[in-house]
Short mmCIF file of N, CA and C in Angstrom, two decimals:
data_model
loop_
_atom_site.label_atom_id
_atom_site.label_comp_id
_atom_site.label_asym_id
_atom_site.label_seq_id
_atom_site.Cartn_x
_atom_site.Cartn_y
_atom_site.Cartn_z
N MET A 1 -27.11 -36.31 23.07
CA MET A 1 -27.19 -37.26 24.17
C MET A 1 -28.60 -37.15 24.76
N ASN A 2 -29.27 -38.29 24.94
CA ASN A 2 -30.63 -38.26 25.45
C ASN A 2 -30.65 -38.23 26.99
N PHE A 3 -31.80 -38.05 27.56
CA PHE A 3 -31.95 -37.91 29.01
C PHE A 3 -31.49 -39.15 29.76
N ASN A 4 -31.86 -40.35 29.27
CA ASN A 4 -31.46 -41.59 29.95
C ASN A 4 -29.95 -41.76 29.97
N THR A 5 -29.30 -41.44 28.86
CA THR A 5 -27.85 -41.55 28.79
C THR A 5 -27.19 -40.59 29.77
N LEU A 6 -27.72 -39.36 29.84
CA LEU A 6 -27.20 -38.37 30.77
C LEU A 6 -27.36 -38.84 32.21
N CYS A 7 -28.52 -39.40 32.53
CA CYS A 7 -28.76 -39.92 33.89
C CYS A 7 -27.78 -41.04 34.22
N ASP A 8 -27.57 -41.95 33.25
CA ASP A 8 -26.62 -43.05 33.48
C ASP A 8 -25.22 -42.51 33.76
N LEU A 9 -24.80 -41.51 33.01
CA LEU A 9 -23.48 -40.91 33.23
C LEU A 9 -23.39 -40.29 34.61
N LEU A 10 -24.42 -39.59 35.02
CA LEU A 10 -24.42 -38.97 36.35
C LEU A 10 -24.36 -40.02 37.45
N PHE A 11 -25.13 -41.09 37.29
CA PHE A 11 -25.12 -42.15 38.30
C PHE A 11 -23.76 -42.82 38.38
N MET A 12 -23.14 -43.05 37.22
CA MET A 12 -21.81 -43.67 37.22
C MET A 12 -20.80 -42.79 37.93
N LYS A 13 -20.89 -41.49 37.72
CA LYS A 13 -19.93 -40.58 38.34
C LYS A 13 -20.10 -40.53 39.85
N ARG A 14 -21.32 -40.78 40.32
CA ARG A 14 -21.54 -40.79 41.76
C ARG A 14 -21.27 -42.15 42.36
N GLY A 15 -20.81 -43.09 41.57
CA GLY A 15 -20.45 -44.40 42.08
C GLY A 15 -21.63 -45.34 42.23
N GLU A 16 -22.81 -44.95 41.76
CA GLU A 16 -23.97 -45.82 41.86
C GLU A 16 -23.95 -46.82 40.72
N THR A 17 -24.65 -47.91 40.92
CA THR A 17 -24.70 -48.95 39.90
C THR A 17 -25.55 -48.50 38.73
N MET A 18 -25.00 -48.66 37.55
CA MET A 18 -25.78 -48.30 36.37
C MET A 18 -26.68 -49.47 35.99
N ASN A 19 -27.69 -49.18 35.25
CA ASN A 19 -28.60 -50.20 34.78
C ASN A 19 -28.00 -50.87 33.55
N VAL A 20 -27.30 -51.97 33.76
CA VAL A 20 -26.56 -52.64 32.70
C VAL A 20 -27.51 -53.11 31.60
N SER A 21 -28.61 -53.72 32.00
CA SER A 21 -29.54 -54.25 31.00
C SER A 21 -30.07 -53.14 30.10
N ARG A 22 -30.39 -52.00 30.68
CA ARG A 22 -30.92 -50.89 29.88
C ARG A 22 -29.86 -50.38 28.90
N LEU A 23 -28.63 -50.25 29.38
CA LEU A 23 -27.55 -49.80 28.48
C LEU A 23 -27.29 -50.82 27.37
N VAL A 24 -27.36 -52.10 27.70
CA VAL A 24 -27.16 -53.13 26.67
C VAL A 24 -28.25 -53.01 25.62
N LYS A 25 -29.49 -52.85 26.04
CA LYS A 25 -30.59 -52.69 25.07
C LYS A 25 -30.38 -51.47 24.18
N GLN A 26 -29.93 -50.38 24.78
CA GLN A 26 -29.66 -49.17 24.00
C GLN A 26 -28.53 -49.43 23.00
N ALA A 27 -27.50 -50.11 23.45
CA ALA A 27 -26.36 -50.42 22.57
C ALA A 27 -26.79 -51.36 21.45
N GLN A 28 -27.65 -52.31 21.76
CA GLN A 28 -28.12 -53.23 20.73
C GLN A 28 -28.97 -52.52 19.67
N LYS A 29 -29.56 -51.40 20.05
CA LYS A 29 -30.34 -50.60 19.09
C LYS A 29 -29.45 -49.63 18.31
N GLY A 30 -28.13 -49.70 18.54
CA GLY A 30 -27.21 -48.88 17.76
C GLY A 30 -26.63 -47.69 18.50
N ASN A 31 -26.93 -47.54 19.79
CA ASN A 31 -26.40 -46.43 20.57
C ASN A 31 -24.96 -46.74 20.98
N LYS A 32 -24.02 -46.16 20.26
CA LYS A 32 -22.60 -46.42 20.52
C LYS A 32 -22.16 -45.86 21.87
N GLU A 33 -22.78 -44.77 22.30
CA GLU A 33 -22.43 -44.19 23.61
C GLU A 33 -22.78 -45.14 24.74
N ALA A 34 -23.86 -45.88 24.61
CA ALA A 34 -24.25 -46.84 25.64
C ALA A 34 -23.21 -47.95 25.75
N LEU A 35 -22.74 -48.44 24.60
CA LEU A 35 -21.69 -49.47 24.62
C LEU A 35 -20.42 -48.91 25.23
N LEU A 36 -20.08 -47.71 24.87
CA LEU A 36 -18.89 -47.06 25.42
C LEU A 36 -19.00 -46.94 26.94
N GLN A 37 -20.16 -46.57 27.44
CA GLN A 37 -20.36 -46.45 28.88
C GLN A 37 -20.15 -47.79 29.59
N LEU A 38 -20.68 -48.84 28.99
CA LEU A 38 -20.52 -50.18 29.57
C LEU A 38 -19.03 -50.56 29.65
N ILE A 39 -18.30 -50.26 28.60
CA ILE A 39 -16.88 -50.61 28.55
C ILE A 39 -16.08 -49.76 29.53
N ILE A 40 -16.34 -48.47 29.54
CA ILE A 40 -15.59 -47.56 30.42
C ILE A 40 -15.82 -47.90 31.89
N ALA A 41 -17.02 -48.33 32.22
CA ALA A 41 -17.33 -48.66 33.62
C ALA A 41 -16.45 -49.78 34.15
N GLU A 42 -15.99 -50.66 33.28
CA GLU A 42 -15.17 -51.80 33.71
C GLU A 42 -13.79 -51.81 33.07
N GLN A 43 -13.33 -50.67 32.56
CA GLN A 43 -12.08 -50.65 31.82
C GLN A 43 -10.89 -51.12 32.64
N ASP A 44 -10.84 -50.79 33.91
CA ASP A 44 -9.72 -51.24 34.74
C ASP A 44 -9.75 -52.76 34.93
N ALA A 45 -10.94 -53.30 35.14
CA ALA A 45 -11.06 -54.76 35.29
C ALA A 45 -10.67 -55.47 33.99
N TYR A 46 -11.09 -54.91 32.85
CA TYR A 46 -10.71 -55.50 31.57
C TYR A 46 -9.18 -55.47 31.41
N TYR A 47 -8.59 -54.34 31.73
CA TYR A 47 -7.14 -54.21 31.57
C TYR A 47 -6.40 -55.21 32.47
N ARG A 48 -6.80 -55.28 33.72
CA ARG A 48 -6.13 -56.21 34.64
C ARG A 48 -6.26 -57.65 34.15
N LEU A 49 -7.44 -58.00 33.65
CA LEU A 49 -7.66 -59.34 33.14
C LEU A 49 -6.78 -59.61 31.93
N ALA A 50 -6.76 -58.70 30.98
CA ALA A 50 -5.94 -58.87 29.78
C ALA A 50 -4.46 -58.91 30.16
N TYR A 51 -4.05 -58.05 31.07
CA TYR A 51 -2.64 -58.00 31.47
C TYR A 51 -2.22 -59.29 32.17
N SER A 52 -3.13 -59.89 32.94
CA SER A 52 -2.78 -61.12 33.64
C SER A 52 -2.48 -62.25 32.66
N TYR A 53 -3.05 -62.20 31.48
CA TYR A 53 -2.76 -63.20 30.45
C TYR A 53 -1.56 -62.79 29.60
N MET A 54 -1.55 -61.55 29.16
CA MET A 54 -0.58 -61.11 28.16
C MET A 54 0.77 -60.72 28.77
N ARG A 55 0.78 -60.28 30.01
CA ARG A 55 2.01 -59.93 30.74
C ARG A 55 2.75 -58.72 30.19
N ASN A 56 2.12 -57.95 29.31
CA ASN A 56 2.71 -56.67 28.92
C ASN A 56 1.59 -55.73 28.48
N GLU A 57 1.84 -54.46 28.66
CA GLU A 57 0.82 -53.43 28.44
C GLU A 57 0.34 -53.39 26.98
N HIS A 58 1.27 -53.42 26.06
CA HIS A 58 0.93 -53.31 24.64
C HIS A 58 -0.01 -54.43 24.20
N ASP A 59 0.33 -55.66 24.52
CA ASP A 59 -0.50 -56.79 24.13
C ASP A 59 -1.85 -56.78 24.85
N ALA A 60 -1.85 -56.34 26.11
CA ALA A 60 -3.11 -56.24 26.85
C ALA A 60 -4.04 -55.24 26.18
N MET A 61 -3.49 -54.12 25.76
CA MET A 61 -4.30 -53.10 25.08
C MET A 61 -4.79 -53.61 23.73
N ASP A 62 -3.95 -54.34 23.02
CA ASP A 62 -4.37 -54.93 21.74
C ASP A 62 -5.55 -55.89 21.95
N ALA A 63 -5.45 -56.72 22.97
CA ALA A 63 -6.53 -57.67 23.27
C ALA A 63 -7.82 -56.93 23.61
N MET A 64 -7.70 -55.85 24.37
CA MET A 64 -8.89 -55.06 24.71
C MET A 64 -9.51 -54.43 23.47
N GLU A 65 -8.67 -53.93 22.58
CA GLU A 65 -9.19 -53.34 21.33
C GLU A 65 -9.96 -54.38 20.52
N ASP A 66 -9.38 -55.58 20.43
CA ASP A 66 -10.05 -56.65 19.69
C ASP A 66 -11.37 -57.03 20.37
N MET A 67 -11.39 -57.03 21.70
CA MET A 67 -12.61 -57.33 22.43
C MET A 67 -13.69 -56.30 22.11
N ILE A 68 -13.33 -55.03 22.07
CA ILE A 68 -14.30 -53.97 21.81
C ILE A 68 -14.89 -54.12 20.41
N VAL A 69 -14.05 -54.43 19.44
CA VAL A 69 -14.55 -54.64 18.08
C VAL A 69 -15.53 -55.82 18.05
N THR A 70 -15.17 -56.90 18.72
CA THR A 70 -16.04 -58.07 18.77
C THR A 70 -17.35 -57.76 19.47
N LEU A 71 -17.28 -57.01 20.58
CA LEU A 71 -18.51 -56.61 21.27
C LEU A 71 -19.42 -55.83 20.34
N TYR A 72 -18.85 -54.91 19.62
CA TYR A 72 -19.63 -54.07 18.70
C TYR A 72 -20.29 -54.93 17.61
N GLU A 73 -19.52 -55.87 17.08
CA GLU A 73 -20.02 -56.70 15.99
C GLU A 73 -21.05 -57.74 16.44
N LYS A 74 -20.92 -58.23 17.67
CA LYS A 74 -21.75 -59.36 18.09
C LYS A 74 -22.71 -59.05 19.24
N LEU A 75 -22.86 -57.79 19.57
CA LEU A 75 -23.72 -57.42 20.70
C LEU A 75 -25.15 -57.90 20.52
N ASP A 76 -25.61 -57.98 19.29
CA ASP A 76 -26.98 -58.43 19.04
C ASP A 76 -27.18 -59.91 19.42
N GLN A 77 -26.10 -60.67 19.57
CA GLN A 77 -26.18 -62.07 19.95
C GLN A 77 -26.38 -62.28 21.45
N LEU A 78 -26.14 -61.24 22.24
CA LEU A 78 -26.29 -61.35 23.70
C LEU A 78 -27.77 -61.35 24.04
N LYS A 79 -28.22 -62.39 24.71
CA LYS A 79 -29.64 -62.53 25.04
C LYS A 79 -30.01 -61.87 26.37
N LYS A 80 -29.15 -61.99 27.36
CA LYS A 80 -29.43 -61.43 28.69
C LYS A 80 -28.50 -60.25 28.94
N GLY A 81 -29.07 -59.07 29.03
CA GLY A 81 -28.26 -57.86 29.22
C GLY A 81 -27.43 -57.89 30.48
N GLU A 82 -27.96 -58.50 31.55
CA GLU A 82 -27.23 -58.53 32.81
C GLU A 82 -25.99 -59.42 32.74
N ALA A 83 -25.88 -60.23 31.70
CA ALA A 83 -24.71 -61.09 31.53
C ALA A 83 -23.62 -60.41 30.70
N PHE A 84 -23.78 -59.13 30.41
CA PHE A 84 -22.84 -58.42 29.54
C PHE A 84 -21.40 -58.54 30.02
N TYR A 85 -21.16 -58.32 31.31
CA TYR A 85 -19.77 -58.29 31.77
C TYR A 85 -19.12 -59.66 31.75
N SER A 86 -19.83 -60.71 32.11
CA SER A 86 -19.21 -62.03 32.04
C SER A 86 -19.00 -62.43 30.58
N TRP A 87 -19.94 -62.06 29.71
CA TRP A 87 -19.82 -62.34 28.27
C TRP A 87 -18.63 -61.59 27.68
N SER A 88 -18.51 -60.32 28.01
CA SER A 88 -17.41 -59.52 27.45
C SER A 88 -16.05 -59.99 27.98
N LYS A 89 -16.00 -60.39 29.24
CA LYS A 89 -14.74 -60.90 29.79
C LYS A 89 -14.37 -62.24 29.18
N THR A 90 -15.36 -63.05 28.85
CA THR A 90 -15.09 -64.31 28.16
C THR A 90 -14.50 -64.03 26.78
N ILE A 91 -15.05 -63.06 26.09
CA ILE A 91 -14.51 -62.67 24.78
C ILE A 91 -13.07 -62.20 24.94
N LEU A 92 -12.80 -61.41 25.97
CA LEU A 92 -11.44 -60.90 26.20
C LEU A 92 -10.47 -62.04 26.49
N VAL A 93 -10.85 -62.97 27.35
CA VAL A 93 -9.98 -64.11 27.67
C VAL A 93 -9.71 -64.94 26.42
N ASN A 94 -10.74 -65.19 25.64
CA ASN A 94 -10.55 -65.97 24.41
C ASN A 94 -9.61 -65.25 23.44
N ARG A 95 -9.73 -63.94 23.35
CA ARG A 95 -8.84 -63.17 22.48
C ARG A 95 -7.40 -63.26 22.98
N CYS A 96 -7.22 -63.13 24.28
CA CYS A 96 -5.87 -63.25 24.87
C CYS A 96 -5.27 -64.61 24.57
N LYS A 97 -6.05 -65.66 24.73
CA LYS A 97 -5.54 -67.02 24.48
C LYS A 97 -5.17 -67.19 23.01
N THR A 98 -5.96 -66.64 22.11
CA THR A 98 -5.65 -66.71 20.69
C THR A 98 -4.34 -65.98 20.39
N MET A 99 -4.18 -64.81 20.96
CA MET A 99 -2.95 -64.04 20.74
C MET A 99 -1.75 -64.78 21.31
N LEU A 100 -1.90 -65.40 22.46
CA LEU A 100 -0.79 -66.15 23.06
C LEU A 100 -0.41 -67.36 22.22
N ARG A 101 -1.41 -68.05 21.68
CA ARG A 101 -1.11 -69.20 20.81
C ARG A 101 -0.31 -68.76 19.59
N LYS A 102 -0.70 -67.63 19.00
CA LYS A 102 0.03 -67.12 17.83
C LYS A 102 1.44 -66.72 18.22
N LYS A 103 1.57 -66.12 19.41
CA LYS A 103 2.87 -65.67 19.89
C LYS A 103 3.80 -66.86 20.16
N GLU A 104 3.25 -67.95 20.71
CA GLU A 104 4.05 -69.15 20.99
C GLU A 104 4.72 -69.69 19.74
N ARG A 105 4.02 -69.59 18.63
CA ARG A 105 4.59 -70.08 17.38
C ARG A 105 5.75 -69.21 16.92
N LEU A 106 5.79 -67.97 17.39
CA LEU A 106 6.83 -67.04 16.94
C LEU A 106 8.00 -66.92 17.91
N LEU A 107 7.78 -67.22 19.21
CA LEU A 107 8.84 -67.05 20.21
C LEU A 107 9.81 -68.22 20.22
N PRO A 108 11.10 -67.97 20.24
CA PRO A 108 12.06 -69.06 20.42
C PRO A 108 11.94 -69.60 21.85
N LEU A 109 12.28 -70.85 22.04
CA LEU A 109 12.20 -71.45 23.37
C LEU A 109 13.09 -70.69 24.35
N GLY A 110 12.61 -70.56 25.58
CA GLY A 110 13.38 -69.88 26.62
C GLY A 110 12.99 -68.44 26.82
N ASP A 111 12.47 -67.78 25.81
CA ASP A 111 12.10 -66.37 25.93
C ASP A 111 10.89 -66.16 26.83
N GLU A 112 10.01 -67.16 26.89
CA GLU A 112 8.78 -67.00 27.65
C GLU A 112 9.06 -66.74 29.13
N GLN A 113 9.98 -67.50 29.73
CA GLN A 113 10.29 -67.33 31.14
C GLN A 113 10.87 -65.94 31.40
N GLU A 114 11.78 -65.48 30.54
CA GLU A 114 12.35 -64.15 30.70
C GLU A 114 11.29 -63.08 30.57
N GLN A 115 10.39 -63.26 29.60
CA GLN A 115 9.32 -62.29 29.38
C GLN A 115 8.40 -62.24 30.59
N SER A 116 8.09 -63.41 31.15
CA SER A 116 7.19 -63.48 32.31
C SER A 116 7.83 -62.80 33.51
N LEU A 117 9.10 -63.03 33.75
CA LEU A 117 9.78 -62.39 34.88
C LEU A 117 9.90 -60.89 34.67
N ALA A 118 10.12 -60.46 33.44
CA ALA A 118 10.20 -59.03 33.16
C ALA A 118 8.86 -58.36 33.42
N ALA A 119 7.78 -59.05 33.11
CA ALA A 119 6.45 -58.47 33.31
C ALA A 119 6.16 -58.24 34.79
N ILE A 120 6.71 -59.07 35.64
CA ILE A 120 6.48 -58.92 37.07
C ILE A 120 7.07 -57.62 37.58
N THR A 121 8.19 -57.21 37.04
CA THR A 121 8.87 -56.03 37.56
C THR A 121 8.72 -54.80 36.68
N ASP A 122 7.95 -54.87 35.60
CA ASP A 122 7.89 -53.68 34.75
C ASP A 122 7.10 -52.57 35.44
N ASP A 123 7.09 -51.41 34.85
CA ASP A 123 6.53 -50.22 35.50
C ASP A 123 5.01 -50.13 35.44
N ASN A 124 4.37 -51.20 35.11
CA ASN A 124 2.92 -51.20 35.02
C ASN A 124 2.30 -50.93 36.39
N PRO A 125 1.32 -50.00 36.48
CA PRO A 125 0.73 -49.66 37.78
C PRO A 125 -0.01 -50.82 38.44
N TYR A 126 -0.40 -51.83 37.67
CA TYR A 126 -1.10 -52.98 38.24
C TYR A 126 -0.13 -54.05 38.71
N ARG A 127 1.16 -53.86 38.48
CA ARG A 127 2.14 -54.88 38.82
C ARG A 127 3.30 -54.34 39.65
N ASN A 128 3.10 -53.25 40.38
CA ASN A 128 4.27 -52.65 41.00
C ASN A 128 4.36 -52.83 42.51
N THR A 129 3.48 -53.58 43.11
CA THR A 129 3.57 -53.75 44.55
C THR A 129 4.34 -55.03 44.87
N GLU A 130 4.95 -55.03 46.02
CA GLU A 130 5.74 -56.20 46.43
C GLU A 130 4.86 -57.44 46.58
N SER A 131 3.67 -57.26 47.15
CA SER A 131 2.79 -58.40 47.34
C SER A 131 2.32 -58.96 45.99
N GLU A 132 2.13 -58.08 45.01
CA GLU A 132 1.74 -58.53 43.67
C GLU A 132 2.87 -59.35 43.04
N MET A 133 4.11 -58.91 43.23
CA MET A 133 5.24 -59.66 42.70
C MET A 133 5.35 -61.01 43.40
N ASP A 134 5.14 -61.04 44.73
CA ASP A 134 5.17 -62.31 45.46
C ASP A 134 4.11 -63.26 44.92
N MET A 135 2.92 -62.72 44.67
CA MET A 135 1.82 -63.52 44.14
C MET A 135 2.20 -64.10 42.78
N GLN A 136 2.79 -63.30 41.92
CA GLN A 136 3.17 -63.77 40.59
C GLN A 136 4.25 -64.85 40.67
N VAL A 137 5.17 -64.71 41.59
CA VAL A 137 6.21 -65.73 41.75
C VAL A 137 5.57 -67.04 42.21
N LEU A 138 4.65 -66.97 43.16
CA LEU A 138 3.97 -68.18 43.61
C LEU A 138 3.14 -68.81 42.49
N LEU A 139 2.43 -67.98 41.76
CA LEU A 139 1.60 -68.50 40.67
C LEU A 139 2.44 -69.11 39.56
N SER A 140 3.66 -68.65 39.39
CA SER A 140 4.51 -69.17 38.32
C SER A 140 4.88 -70.64 38.54
N HIS A 141 4.70 -71.13 39.77
CA HIS A 141 5.02 -72.53 40.07
C HIS A 141 3.86 -73.48 39.79
N LEU A 142 2.72 -72.95 39.40
CA LEU A 142 1.55 -73.76 39.12
C LEU A 142 1.50 -74.14 37.65
N ASN A 143 0.73 -75.19 37.36
CA ASN A 143 0.52 -75.47 35.94
C ASN A 143 -0.43 -74.43 35.39
N VAL A 144 -0.50 -74.32 34.09
CA VAL A 144 -1.24 -73.25 33.42
C VAL A 144 -2.71 -73.25 33.82
N GLN A 145 -3.33 -74.40 33.89
CA GLN A 145 -4.75 -74.47 34.21
C GLN A 145 -5.03 -74.06 35.66
N GLN A 146 -4.19 -74.48 36.58
CA GLN A 146 -4.37 -74.07 37.98
C GLN A 146 -4.16 -72.57 38.13
N ARG A 147 -3.12 -72.06 37.51
CA ARG A 147 -2.82 -70.63 37.60
C ARG A 147 -3.99 -69.81 37.06
N GLU A 148 -4.50 -70.22 35.92
CA GLU A 148 -5.61 -69.50 35.31
C GLU A 148 -6.83 -69.50 36.23
N ALA A 149 -7.18 -70.65 36.76
CA ALA A 149 -8.35 -70.76 37.64
C ALA A 149 -8.18 -69.91 38.90
N ILE A 150 -7.00 -69.97 39.51
CA ILE A 150 -6.75 -69.21 40.74
C ILE A 150 -6.74 -67.71 40.46
N GLU A 151 -6.10 -67.29 39.38
CA GLU A 151 -6.08 -65.86 39.05
C GLU A 151 -7.49 -65.33 38.78
N LEU A 152 -8.26 -66.07 38.00
CA LEU A 152 -9.61 -65.60 37.68
C LEU A 152 -10.49 -65.55 38.93
N ARG A 153 -10.31 -66.52 39.82
CA ARG A 153 -11.15 -66.57 41.03
C ARG A 153 -10.72 -65.53 42.07
N TYR A 154 -9.46 -65.49 42.40
CA TYR A 154 -9.02 -64.69 43.54
C TYR A 154 -8.45 -63.32 43.17
N ILE A 155 -7.87 -63.18 42.01
CA ILE A 155 -7.34 -61.88 41.61
C ILE A 155 -8.43 -61.05 40.92
N HIS A 156 -9.20 -61.72 40.05
CA HIS A 156 -10.24 -61.00 39.30
C HIS A 156 -11.62 -61.16 39.92
N ASP A 157 -11.72 -61.95 40.99
CA ASP A 157 -12.95 -62.10 41.76
C ASP A 157 -14.14 -62.54 40.91
N LEU A 158 -13.89 -63.47 40.00
CA LEU A 158 -14.96 -63.97 39.15
C LEU A 158 -15.60 -65.20 39.77
N PRO A 159 -16.90 -65.37 39.59
CA PRO A 159 -17.56 -66.56 40.13
C PRO A 159 -17.14 -67.82 39.37
N TYR A 160 -17.29 -68.97 40.03
CA TYR A 160 -16.89 -70.24 39.42
C TYR A 160 -17.56 -70.47 38.07
N GLN A 161 -18.84 -70.16 37.95
CA GLN A 161 -19.56 -70.40 36.71
C GLN A 161 -18.98 -69.56 35.56
N THR A 162 -18.64 -68.32 35.84
CA THR A 162 -18.04 -67.47 34.80
C THR A 162 -16.68 -68.02 34.37
N ILE A 163 -15.90 -68.48 35.33
CA ILE A 163 -14.59 -69.08 35.01
C ILE A 163 -14.79 -70.32 34.15
N ALA A 164 -15.78 -71.14 34.51
CA ALA A 164 -16.07 -72.34 33.73
C ALA A 164 -16.46 -71.98 32.30
N ASP A 165 -17.29 -70.96 32.15
CA ASP A 165 -17.70 -70.52 30.82
C ASP A 165 -16.50 -70.01 30.02
N MET A 166 -15.62 -69.26 30.67
CA MET A 166 -14.46 -68.69 29.98
C MET A 166 -13.47 -69.75 29.53
N THR A 167 -13.33 -70.80 30.32
CA THR A 167 -12.31 -71.81 30.05
C THR A 167 -12.86 -73.07 29.40
N ASP A 168 -14.16 -73.11 29.17
CA ASP A 168 -14.81 -74.30 28.60
C ASP A 168 -14.55 -75.55 29.44
N ALA A 169 -14.57 -75.38 30.75
CA ALA A 169 -14.39 -76.51 31.66
C ALA A 169 -15.59 -76.55 32.61
N PRO A 170 -15.96 -77.73 33.08
CA PRO A 170 -17.07 -77.81 34.04
C PRO A 170 -16.73 -77.09 35.35
N VAL A 171 -17.75 -76.61 36.04
CA VAL A 171 -17.56 -75.90 37.31
C VAL A 171 -16.79 -76.78 38.30
N GLY A 172 -17.13 -78.06 38.35
CA GLY A 172 -16.43 -78.98 39.25
C GLY A 172 -14.94 -79.05 38.97
N THR A 173 -14.57 -79.01 37.72
CA THR A 173 -13.16 -79.03 37.34
C THR A 173 -12.46 -77.77 37.82
N ILE A 174 -13.13 -76.63 37.67
CA ILE A 174 -12.55 -75.36 38.13
C ILE A 174 -12.33 -75.41 39.63
N LYS A 175 -13.33 -75.86 40.37
CA LYS A 175 -13.20 -75.97 41.83
C LYS A 175 -12.09 -76.92 42.20
N SER A 176 -11.97 -78.00 41.46
CA SER A 176 -10.92 -78.98 41.72
C SER A 176 -9.53 -78.39 41.49
N ARG A 177 -9.38 -77.64 40.40
CA ARG A 177 -8.08 -77.02 40.12
C ARG A 177 -7.66 -76.08 41.23
N ILE A 178 -8.61 -75.37 41.77
CA ILE A 178 -8.31 -74.42 42.84
C ILE A 178 -8.05 -75.15 44.15
N SER A 179 -8.90 -76.10 44.49
CA SER A 179 -8.73 -76.80 45.77
C SER A 179 -7.56 -77.77 45.72
N GLN A 180 -7.23 -78.30 44.56
CA GLN A 180 -6.10 -79.20 44.41
C GLN A 180 -4.81 -78.52 44.85
N ARG A 181 -4.64 -77.27 44.46
CA ARG A 181 -3.44 -76.54 44.84
C ARG A 181 -3.44 -76.26 46.33
N SER A 182 -4.62 -75.98 46.89
CA SER A 182 -4.71 -75.74 48.32
C SER A 182 -4.34 -76.99 49.10
N GLU A 183 -4.79 -78.14 48.63
CA GLU A 183 -4.45 -79.40 49.28
C GLU A 183 -2.95 -79.68 49.22
N GLU A 184 -2.35 -79.41 48.06
CA GLU A 184 -0.90 -79.62 47.91
C GLU A 184 -0.12 -78.76 48.88
N ARG A 185 -0.58 -77.52 49.09
CA ARG A 185 0.11 -76.61 50.02
C ARG A 185 0.02 -77.15 51.44
N ARG A 186 -1.16 -77.68 51.82
CA ARG A 186 -1.33 -78.19 53.19
C ARG A 186 -0.44 -79.41 53.43
N VAL A 187 -0.32 -80.27 52.41
CA VAL A 187 0.47 -81.49 52.54
C VAL A 187 1.95 -81.18 52.45
N GLY A 188 2.29 -80.04 51.81
CA GLY A 188 3.69 -79.64 51.72
C GLY A 188 4.37 -80.07 50.45
N LYS A 189 3.61 -80.31 49.41
CA LYS A 189 4.20 -80.71 48.11
C LYS A 189 4.80 -79.52 47.42
#
């Protein structure tokens, strides 16, 4: 382990911000430890994001594994190191969507609702609070696009532009999906 890598590890342990661009450059030069550090720094956020799509721990972990492989294979394509986290989260969301599409072809009708309700109450540490369950029940009444936009914005705290990039929708459309639901609540629909 070189001096810079050691310093980055020490800074991360003290809660200070690591130099993402420098770690990305190191990873692009073949330093696997640098890539690992980048992933570990956001592992909880990755898991929560994957779980919000997949609704079960096993599938969320599978999606994360696929994301890591893709990051390793395509890291040289990333032009701006500071965009690593939005890029990696986009890869994760796309992987989750692909897995869900494949799963839809295999699930008999009716199982999806039961699976979604079971995910709300399972023993997952990210899904065990009463307020989280209330949020999931409320979100279940939205259409898929509104739910996705609201979850990414307010649960995962992602900026509008990142959500637009992840969903291949214009920023204005993302804002509309979020505000549309707010307007419906005010009117009482």
